[in-house]
Amino acid sequence: ALVVVCSPLPRLRGLLQRCWGRLERGLLPGFSGGQSPPWGPALAVQAPAFVPEPVSDTRERDEVPSLFESILWMAAPKKRRTIEVNRCRRRNPNKLIEVKRNIDVCPECGNLKQKHVLCGYCYAKVKAETRLIRMEIGKKERGPFNTPTVETVVLYDGEKPTEKDEGKRIIERARKRPSWFVQN
Amino acid sequence: MRLSVAAAISHGRVQRRLGLNPRSRLDLLRNLVTALVRHERIEAPWARADEMRGYAERLIEYAKLGDTDERAMRMANFWLTEKDLIHKLFKVLAPRFQPHPGSYTRLLQIPNRDSLDRAKMAVIELKGNPFPPLITPRRDTDKTLLNQLLKGYREDMQQGTPV
C-alpha cells in the first residue's frame, strides 16, 4: 500500500524518501511508478518476516543522517530562564529547609535538646559513668563468658550494702556518689 | 484521578527489612538480644532497637515459664548465642521481672550518630539494671517560680477576702 506523508520539514521528507527508495529497491525490483502489483507469493519459501537491508550500501549510514536529523527530536530550552523565574523556583517553600520548633533547654544542664530526644550532655555523662562501672565489672569477672547468676549493685565511696543488697554482687567505684545517681 | 499507587505501602506488614535477607535479619536481632541480656543497656540504630524490643520481651516472657519448660529452653538456646547468658536469663532476669506483667525494656532516642551517616540512634535497656538512670523524674518542688507565685496568690486571697 502507498503511504503519503506530507511533512513541513524538507529534511524529514528527504529522509523518508530515501527510506522509501531503499524499500522499493530492496523488496520489489519490478515496482517503480506507483502502481501496486499483485502481491501473491512468487515462491513459497520459509523466509524471515523482515527483509534485511543489503550490507554493501555505500551510502553513509549512521554518522551524518542520524545526527543531523535526530538533533531535531532532542529537548532543549527555548528561552533563558530569567532571574525572577529562577528565584521563584529556588525559594519556593517546599525547597527551603524546615524550621525546627521542637528544641528546648534541658532542665538539668541547660544545654539545648530536642523534646523527644535525650539531652546529649547528660547522656554522655551517664555513658562515661556506665563505661567505668563496666570496667570494674570486667576486672571482677576476669575473663569472657563469666556472667554471674546473681544481681549486681554499684556502691560508691563509704557506702555499705544494705539488707536489700543481700546476695548481690557488689561493684565498688572509687569516687563519691554523683548527685544524679540516686541510691536504690 | 490517580491511576497508579505509590509502591512503598506496606499493607499491614509490621516486620522491617534489615540486613541482607531474612536469615541475616534474624542473626542481627539475635546478636542484639544477646548483647542486651549481657550488658543490660545498649546503643543501636533506632530501627534495629525497635525491632529487637519485641523479641527481647517475648524471650523474657518465655523465661518466666521456668527453665524446666522445654520450649522456653529451646527458645533461650536459639536466641542467646553465649550460653552463660541462659543461666543469667533464667536465674536473674526471670525473678526480677516476675511481679511485672509486661514492658521489661525502655527505648529512648539519643542524638544522631556522629559519623557521616547521622543515623537515628536509640538506647534500649532492661528495667532494674544496676547502672545510673537515663532519665530522672522531676518532682514538683515548692521552690519553682510558678509555685512560689501561686503560693503568694493563695495567701493574698486568704488575707484579702476576710478584710
GROMACS .gro file of C-alpha atoms in nm:
model
  347
    1ALA     CA    1   0.000   0.000   0.000
    2LEU     CA    2   0.116   0.351  -0.075
    3VAL     CA    3   0.167   0.581   0.220
    4VAL     CA    4   0.197   0.951   0.156
    5VAL     CA    5   0.346   1.160   0.436
    6CYS     CA    6   0.340   1.534   0.391
    7SER     CA    7   0.572   1.694   0.638
    8PRO     CA    8   0.667   2.060   0.669
    9LEU     CA    9   1.036   1.980   0.720
   10PRO     CA   10   1.228   1.925   0.399
   11ARG     CA   11   1.496   1.719   0.566
   12LEU     CA   12   1.241   1.485   0.718
   13ARG     CA   13   1.076   1.443   0.377
   14GLY     CA   14   1.415   1.375   0.221
   15LEU     CA   15   1.490   1.106   0.479
   16LEU     CA   16   1.156   0.940   0.429
   17GLN     CA   17   1.201   0.945   0.052
   18ARG     CA   18   1.537   0.781   0.089
   19CYS     CA   19   1.391   0.514   0.316
   20TRP     CA   20   1.110   0.451   0.073
   21GLY     CA   21   1.361   0.429  -0.211
   22ARG     CA   22   1.554   0.167  -0.019
   23LEU     CA   23   1.240  -0.031   0.043
   24GLU     CA   24   1.148  -0.018  -0.327
   25ARG     CA   25   1.483  -0.134  -0.442
   26GLY     CA   26   1.517  -0.398  -0.178
   27LEU     CA   27   1.172  -0.550  -0.175
   28LEU     CA   28   1.021  -0.518  -0.520
   29PRO     CA   29   1.256  -0.477  -0.817
   30GLY     CA   30   0.960  -0.456  -1.054
   31PHE     CA   31   0.781  -0.180  -0.861
   32SER     CA   32   0.863   0.166  -0.996
   33GLY     CA   33   0.590   0.400  -1.096
   34GLY     CA   34   0.337   0.388  -0.822
   35GLN     CA   35   0.102   0.113  -0.920
   36SER     CA   36   0.054  -0.177  -0.685
   37PRO     CA   37   0.148  -0.507  -0.849
   38PRO     CA   38  -0.018  -0.830  -0.742
   39TRP     CA   39   0.121  -0.928  -0.403
   40GLY     CA   40   0.094  -1.303  -0.435
   41PRO     CA   41   0.399  -1.502  -0.338
   42ALA     CA   42   0.617  -1.588  -0.634
   43LEU     CA   43   0.778  -1.871  -0.449
   44ALA     CA   44   0.660  -2.006  -0.112
   45VAL     CA   45   0.975  -2.035   0.098
   46GLN     CA   46   1.048  -2.021   0.465
   47ALA     CA   47   1.184  -1.671   0.500
   48PRO     CA   48   1.227  -1.429   0.786
   49ALA     CA   49   0.942  -1.185   0.841
   50PHE     CA   50   1.156  -0.883   0.753
   51VAL     CA   51   1.381  -0.826   0.456
   52PRO     CA   52   1.734  -0.748   0.573
   53GLU     CA   53   1.888  -0.449   0.402
   54PRO     CA   54   2.188  -0.521   0.179
   55VAL     CA   55   2.502  -0.463   0.381
   56SER     CA   56   2.702  -0.329   0.087
   57ASP     CA   57   2.527   0.002   0.089
   58THR     CA   58   2.771   0.273   0.002
   59ARG     CA   59   2.554   0.549   0.146
   60GLU     CA   60   2.678   0.682   0.481
   61ARG     CA   61   2.453   0.537   0.741
   62ASP     CA   62   2.489   0.640   1.098
   63GLU     CA   63   2.706   0.945   1.123
   64VAL     CA   64   2.558   1.227   0.926
   65PRO     CA   65   2.185   1.146   0.876
   66SER     CA   66   2.111   1.029   1.230
   67LEU     CA   67   2.295   1.319   1.394
   68PHE     CA   68   2.161   1.589   1.171
   69GLU     CA   69   1.808   1.456   1.172
   70SER     CA   70   1.797   1.329   1.528
   71ILE     CA   71   1.904   1.669   1.664
   72LEU     CA   72   1.559   1.782   1.568
   73TRP     CA   73   1.400   1.536   1.813
   74MET     CA   74   1.603   1.627   2.129
   75ALA     CA   75   1.459   1.851   2.401
   76ALA     CA   76   1.623   2.187   2.459
   77PRO     CA   77   1.520   2.501   2.644
   78LYS     CA   78   1.365   2.762   2.421
   79LYS     CA   79   1.445   3.071   2.623
   80ARG     CA   80   1.680   3.167   2.901
   81ARG     CA   81   1.512   3.140   3.242
   82THR     CA   82   1.501   3.487   3.390
   83ILE     CA   83   1.634   3.551   3.737
   84GLU     CA   84   1.279   3.622   3.859
   85VAL     CA   85   1.159   3.279   3.745
   86ASN     CA   86   1.472   3.119   3.890
   87ARG     CA   87   1.416   3.291   4.224
   88CYS     CA   88   1.054   3.172   4.233
   89ARG     CA   89   1.166   2.814   4.181
   90ARG     CA   90   1.460   2.823   4.421
   91ARG     CA   91   1.279   2.999   4.704
   92ASN     CA   92   0.957   2.803   4.683
   93PRO     CA   93   0.868   2.689   5.041
   94ASN     CA   94   0.895   2.321   4.956
   95LYS     CA   95   1.264   2.372   4.870
   96LEU     CA   96   1.356   2.566   5.183
   97ILE     CA   97   1.494   2.391   5.490
   98GLU     CA   98   1.221   2.338   5.755
   99VAL     CA   99   1.247   2.535   6.074
  100LYS     CA  100   1.258   2.308   6.379
  101ARG     CA  101   1.033   2.423   6.661
  102ASN     CA  102   1.089   2.126   6.896
  103ILE     CA  103   1.413   2.250   7.058
  104ASP     CA  104   1.409   2.306   7.434
  105VAL     CA  105   1.650   2.366   7.720
  106CYS     CA  106   1.747   2.063   7.932
  107PRO     CA  107   1.644   2.138   8.291
  108GLU     CA  108   1.944   1.950   8.436
  109CYS     CA  109   2.239   2.100   8.250
  110GLY     CA  110   2.094   2.389   8.049
  111ASN     CA  111   2.209   2.262   7.710
  112LEU     CA  112   1.973   2.256   7.415
  113LYS     CA  113   1.791   1.936   7.338
  114GLN     CA  114   1.511   1.818   7.113
  115LYS     CA  115   1.189   1.748   7.300
  116HIS     CA  116   1.164   1.378   7.217
  117VAL     CA  117   1.540   1.306   7.238
  118LEU     CA  118   1.763   1.267   7.544
  119CYS     CA  119   1.997   1.555   7.628
  120GLY     CA  120   2.337   1.490   7.465
  121TYR     CA  121   2.543   1.621   7.755
  122CYS     CA  122   2.353   1.430   8.023
  123TYR     CA  123   2.361   1.112   7.814
  124ALA     CA  124   2.738   1.146   7.760
  125LYS     CA  125   2.780   1.186   8.137
  126VAL     CA  126   2.578   0.872   8.210
  127LYS     CA  127   2.756   0.683   7.932
  128ALA     CA  128   3.101   0.765   8.075
  129GLU     CA  129   2.998   0.651   8.422
  130THR     CA  130   2.845   0.331   8.280
  131ARG     CA  131   3.170   0.261   8.098
  132LEU     CA  132   3.370   0.293   8.420
  133ILE     CA  133   3.126   0.064   8.602
  134ARG     CA  134   3.159  -0.191   8.320
  135MET     CA  135   3.539  -0.177   8.351
  136GLU     CA  136   3.508  -0.259   8.721
  137ILE     CA  137   3.274  -0.547   8.632
  138GLY     CA  138   3.532  -0.671   8.382
  139LYS     CA  139   3.804  -0.664   8.646
  140LYS     CA  140   3.579  -0.865   8.880
  141GLU     CA  141   3.481  -1.126   8.621
  142ARG     CA  142   3.837  -1.166   8.489
  143GLY     CA  143   3.759  -1.325   8.156
  144PRO     CA  144   3.486  -1.362   7.894
  145PHE     CA  145   3.164  -1.562   7.949
  146ASN     CA  146   3.176  -1.540   8.329
  147THR     CA  147   2.838  -1.375   8.385
  148PRO     CA  148   2.724  -1.439   8.741
  149THR     CA  149   2.380  -1.577   8.820
  150VAL     CA  150   2.304  -1.304   9.078
  151GLU     CA  151   2.205  -0.939   9.052
  152THR     CA  152   2.460  -0.658   9.064
  153VAL     CA  153   2.465  -0.342   9.276
  154VAL     CA  154   2.704  -0.045   9.249
  155LEU     CA  155   2.837   0.117   9.567
  156TYR     CA  156   3.047   0.431   9.588
  157ASP     CA  157   3.297   0.556   9.849
  158GLY     CA  158   3.197   0.491  10.205
  159GLU     CA  159   2.873   0.309  10.129
  160LYS     CA  160   2.778  -0.016  10.295
  161PRO     CA  161   2.549  -0.278  10.144
  162THR     CA  162   2.201  -0.260  10.296
  163GLU     CA  163   1.971  -0.554  10.372
  164LYS     CA  164   1.813  -0.510  10.028
  165ASP     CA  165   2.151  -0.595   9.872
  166GLU     CA  166   2.165  -0.944  10.022
  167GLY     CA  167   2.315  -1.198   9.784
  168LYS     CA  168   2.401  -0.943   9.516
  169ARG     CA  169   2.739  -0.896   9.358
  170ILE     CA  170   2.895  -0.568   9.484
  171ILE     CA  171   3.078  -0.344   9.238
  172GLU     CA  172   3.293  -0.080   9.410
  173ARG     CA  173   3.355   0.255   9.247
  174ALA     CA  174   3.635   0.464   9.394
  175ARG     CA  175   3.465   0.800   9.393
  176LYS     CA  176   3.193   0.998   9.563
  177ARG     CA  177   2.838   0.916   9.459
  178PRO     CA  178   2.727   1.163   9.184
  179SER     CA  179   2.418   1.366   9.265
  180TRP     CA  180   2.224   1.237   8.966
  181PHE     CA  181   2.271   0.869   9.064
  182VAL     CA  182   2.022   0.816   9.341
  183GLN     CA  183   2.079   0.504   9.551
  184ASN     CA  184   1.837   0.208   9.530
  185MET     CA  185  -0.770   1.073   3.902
  186ARG     CA  186  -0.472   0.882   4.037
  187LEU     CA  187  -0.411   0.586   3.810
  188SER     CA  188  -0.116   0.436   3.995
  189VAL     CA  189  -0.049   0.396   4.367
  190ALA     CA  190   0.279   0.461   4.546
  191ALA     CA  191   0.487   0.144   4.559
  192ALA     CA  192   0.605   0.188   4.920
  193ILE     CA  193   0.284   0.090   5.101
  194SER     CA  194   0.331  -0.198   5.343
  195HIS     CA  195  -0.037  -0.304   5.352
  196GLY     CA  196  -0.027  -0.412   5.715
  197ARG     CA  197   0.315  -0.577   5.727
  198VAL     CA  198   0.486  -0.495   6.057
  199GLN     CA  199   0.829  -0.654   6.017
  200ARG     CA  200   1.110  -0.429   5.898
  201ARG     CA  201   1.357  -0.547   5.638
  202LEU     CA  202   1.706  -0.544   5.794
  203GLY     CA  203   2.036  -0.689   5.676
  204LEU     CA  204   2.083  -0.883   5.354
  205ASN     CA  205   1.799  -1.137   5.377
  206PRO     CA  206   1.550  -1.271   5.636
  207ARG     CA  207   1.808  -1.508   5.786
  208SER     CA  208   2.058  -1.223   5.828
  209ARG     CA  209   1.783  -1.010   5.984
  210LEU     CA  210   1.726  -1.281   6.246
  211ASP     CA  211   2.100  -1.310   6.309
  212LEU     CA  212   2.130  -0.934   6.356
  213LEU     CA  213   1.841  -0.930   6.601
  214ARG     CA  214   1.980  -1.233   6.781
  215ASN     CA  215   2.315  -1.058   6.833
  216LEU     CA  216   2.136  -0.753   6.968
  217VAL     CA  217   1.925  -0.961   7.209
  218THR     CA  218   2.237  -1.141   7.334
  219ALA     CA  219   2.412  -0.809   7.388
  220LEU     CA  220   2.111  -0.667   7.572
  221VAL     CA  221   2.092  -0.966   7.808
  222ARG     CA  222   2.466  -0.945   7.869
  223HIS     CA  223   2.510  -0.570   7.915
  224GLU     CA  224   2.152  -0.465   8.010
  225ARG     CA  225   2.188  -0.134   7.825
  226ILE     CA  226   2.291  -0.098   7.461
  227GLU     CA  227   2.303   0.168   7.192
  228ALA     CA  228   2.189   0.076   6.845
  229PRO     CA  229   2.018   0.226   6.540
  230TRP     CA  230   1.659   0.305   6.634
  231ALA     CA  231   1.501   0.075   6.378
  232ARG     CA  232   1.704  -0.226   6.495
  233ALA     CA  233   1.642  -0.149   6.862
  234ASP     CA  234   1.270  -0.112   6.800
  235GLU     CA  235   1.258  -0.439   6.607
  236MET     CA  236   1.459  -0.618   6.876
  237ARG     CA  237   1.245  -0.493   7.162
  238GLY     CA  238   0.954  -0.720   7.083
  239TYR     CA  239   1.175  -1.027   7.055
  240ALA     CA  240   1.353  -0.947   7.385
  241GLU     CA  241   1.027  -0.904   7.575
  242ARG     CA  242   0.885  -1.228   7.438
  243LEU     CA  243   1.207  -1.407   7.537
  244ILE     CA  244   1.168  -1.282   7.894
  245GLU     CA  245   0.807  -1.400   7.896
  246TYR     CA  246   0.925  -1.744   7.785
  247ALA     CA  247   1.189  -1.737   8.060
  248LYS     CA  248   0.922  -1.663   8.318
  249LEU     CA  249   0.775  -2.008   8.242
  250GLY     CA  250   1.080  -2.157   8.416
  251ASP     CA  251   1.386  -2.342   8.291
  252THR     CA  252   1.228  -2.687   8.323
  253ASP     CA  253   1.000  -2.591   8.032
  254GLU     CA  254   1.126  -2.748   7.709
  255ARG     CA  255   1.000  -2.471   7.478
  256ALA     CA  256   1.148  -2.199   7.696
  257MET     CA  257   1.487  -2.371   7.699
  258ARG     CA  258   1.483  -2.418   7.320
  259MET     CA  259   1.394  -2.051   7.268
  260ALA     CA  260   1.668  -1.934   7.504
  261ASN     CA  261   1.914  -2.168   7.333
  262PHE     CA  262   1.836  -2.020   6.993
  263TRP     CA  263   1.820  -1.655   7.089
  264LEU     CA  264   2.122  -1.635   7.320
  265THR     CA  265   2.440  -1.722   7.134
  266GLU     CA  266   2.653  -1.703   7.450
  267LYS     CA  267   2.547  -1.995   7.662
  268ASP     CA  268   2.635  -1.850   8.003
  269LEU     CA  269   2.363  -1.592   7.945
  270ILE     CA  270   2.098  -1.866   7.951
  271HIS     CA  271   2.178  -1.911   8.319
  272LYS     CA  272   2.157  -1.535   8.375
  273LEU     CA  273   1.825  -1.520   8.192
  274PHE     CA  274   1.653  -1.789   8.398
  275LYS     CA  275   1.813  -1.715   8.735
  276VAL     CA  276   1.841  -1.333   8.735
  277LEU     CA  277   1.606  -1.177   8.481
  278ALA     CA  278   1.305  -1.410   8.525
  279PRO     CA  279   1.280  -1.350   8.905
  280ARG     CA  280   1.347  -0.978   8.855
  281PHE     CA  281   1.052  -0.940   8.620
  282GLN     CA  282   0.818  -1.193   8.784
  283PRO     CA  283   0.598  -0.926   8.951
  284HIS     CA  284   0.574  -0.713   8.633
  285PRO     CA  285   0.302  -0.804   8.379
  286GLY     CA  286   0.486  -0.666   8.072
  287SER     CA  287   0.719  -0.396   7.928
  288TYR     CA  288   1.054  -0.506   8.061
  289THR     CA  289   1.255  -0.273   7.838
  290ARG     CA  290   1.286   0.101   7.790
  291LEU     CA  291   1.363   0.252   7.450
  292LEU     CA  292   1.481   0.614   7.432
  293GLN     CA  293   1.609   0.813   7.140
  294ILE     CA  294   1.954   0.974   7.161
  295PRO     CA  295   2.117   1.240   6.942
  296ASN     CA  296   2.208   1.123   6.590
  297ARG     CA  297   2.529   0.927   6.540
  298ASP     CA  298   2.842   1.140   6.496
  299SER     CA  299   2.967   0.967   6.182
  300LEU     CA  300   2.887   1.058   5.823
  301ASP     CA  301   2.556   0.870   5.814
  302ARG     CA  302   2.397   1.070   6.106
  303ALA     CA  303   2.182   0.767   6.183
  304LYS     CA  304   1.888   0.786   6.425
  305MET     CA  305   2.016   0.607   6.734
  306ALA     CA  306   1.840   0.472   7.040
  307VAL     CA  307   1.941   0.329   7.374
  308ILE     CA  308   1.749   0.024   7.492
  309GLU     CA  309   1.783  -0.102   7.848
  310LEU     CA  310   1.627  -0.361   8.073
  311LYS     CA  311   1.439  -0.206   8.364
  312GLY     CA  312   1.602  -0.261   8.703
  313ASN     CA  313   1.960  -0.255   8.572
  314PRO     CA  314   2.236  -0.150   8.814
  315PHE     CA  315   2.357   0.144   8.603
  316PRO     CA  316   2.279   0.515   8.659
  317PRO     CA  317   1.933   0.611   8.530
  318LEU     CA  318   1.899   0.780   8.191
  319ILE     CA  319   1.603   0.999   8.288
  320THR     CA  320   1.546   1.129   8.639
  321PRO     CA  321   1.179   1.206   8.701
  322ARG     CA  322   1.149   1.557   8.835
  323ARG     CA  323   0.939   1.612   9.139
  324ASP     CA  324   0.745   1.937   9.150
  325THR     CA  325   0.901   2.128   9.438
  326ASP     CA  326   0.771   2.433   9.610
  327LYS     CA  327   1.080   2.634   9.515
  328THR     CA  328   0.995   2.685   9.144
  329LEU     CA  329   0.893   3.035   9.041
  330LEU     CA  330   0.545   2.935   8.932
  331ASN     CA  331   0.472   2.752   9.258
  332GLN     CA  332   0.600   3.046   9.465
  333LEU     CA  333   0.375   3.287   9.274
  334LEU     CA  334   0.075   3.058   9.318
  335LYS     CA  335   0.150   3.027   9.689
  336GLY     CA  336   0.167   3.406   9.724
  337TYR     CA  337  -0.162   3.444   9.536
  338ARG     CA  338  -0.333   3.187   9.758
  339GLU     CA  339  -0.212   3.368  10.071
  340ASP     CA  340  -0.330   3.703   9.935
  341MET     CA  341  -0.672   3.555   9.864
  342GLN     CA  342  -0.698   3.417  10.219
  343GLN     CA  343  -0.596   3.751  10.374
  344GLY     CA  344  -0.773   3.971  10.122
  345THR     CA  345  -1.134   3.840  10.135
  346PRO     CA  346  -1.189   3.849  10.517
  347VAL     CA  347  -1.070   4.215  10.526
   0.00000   0.00000   0.00000
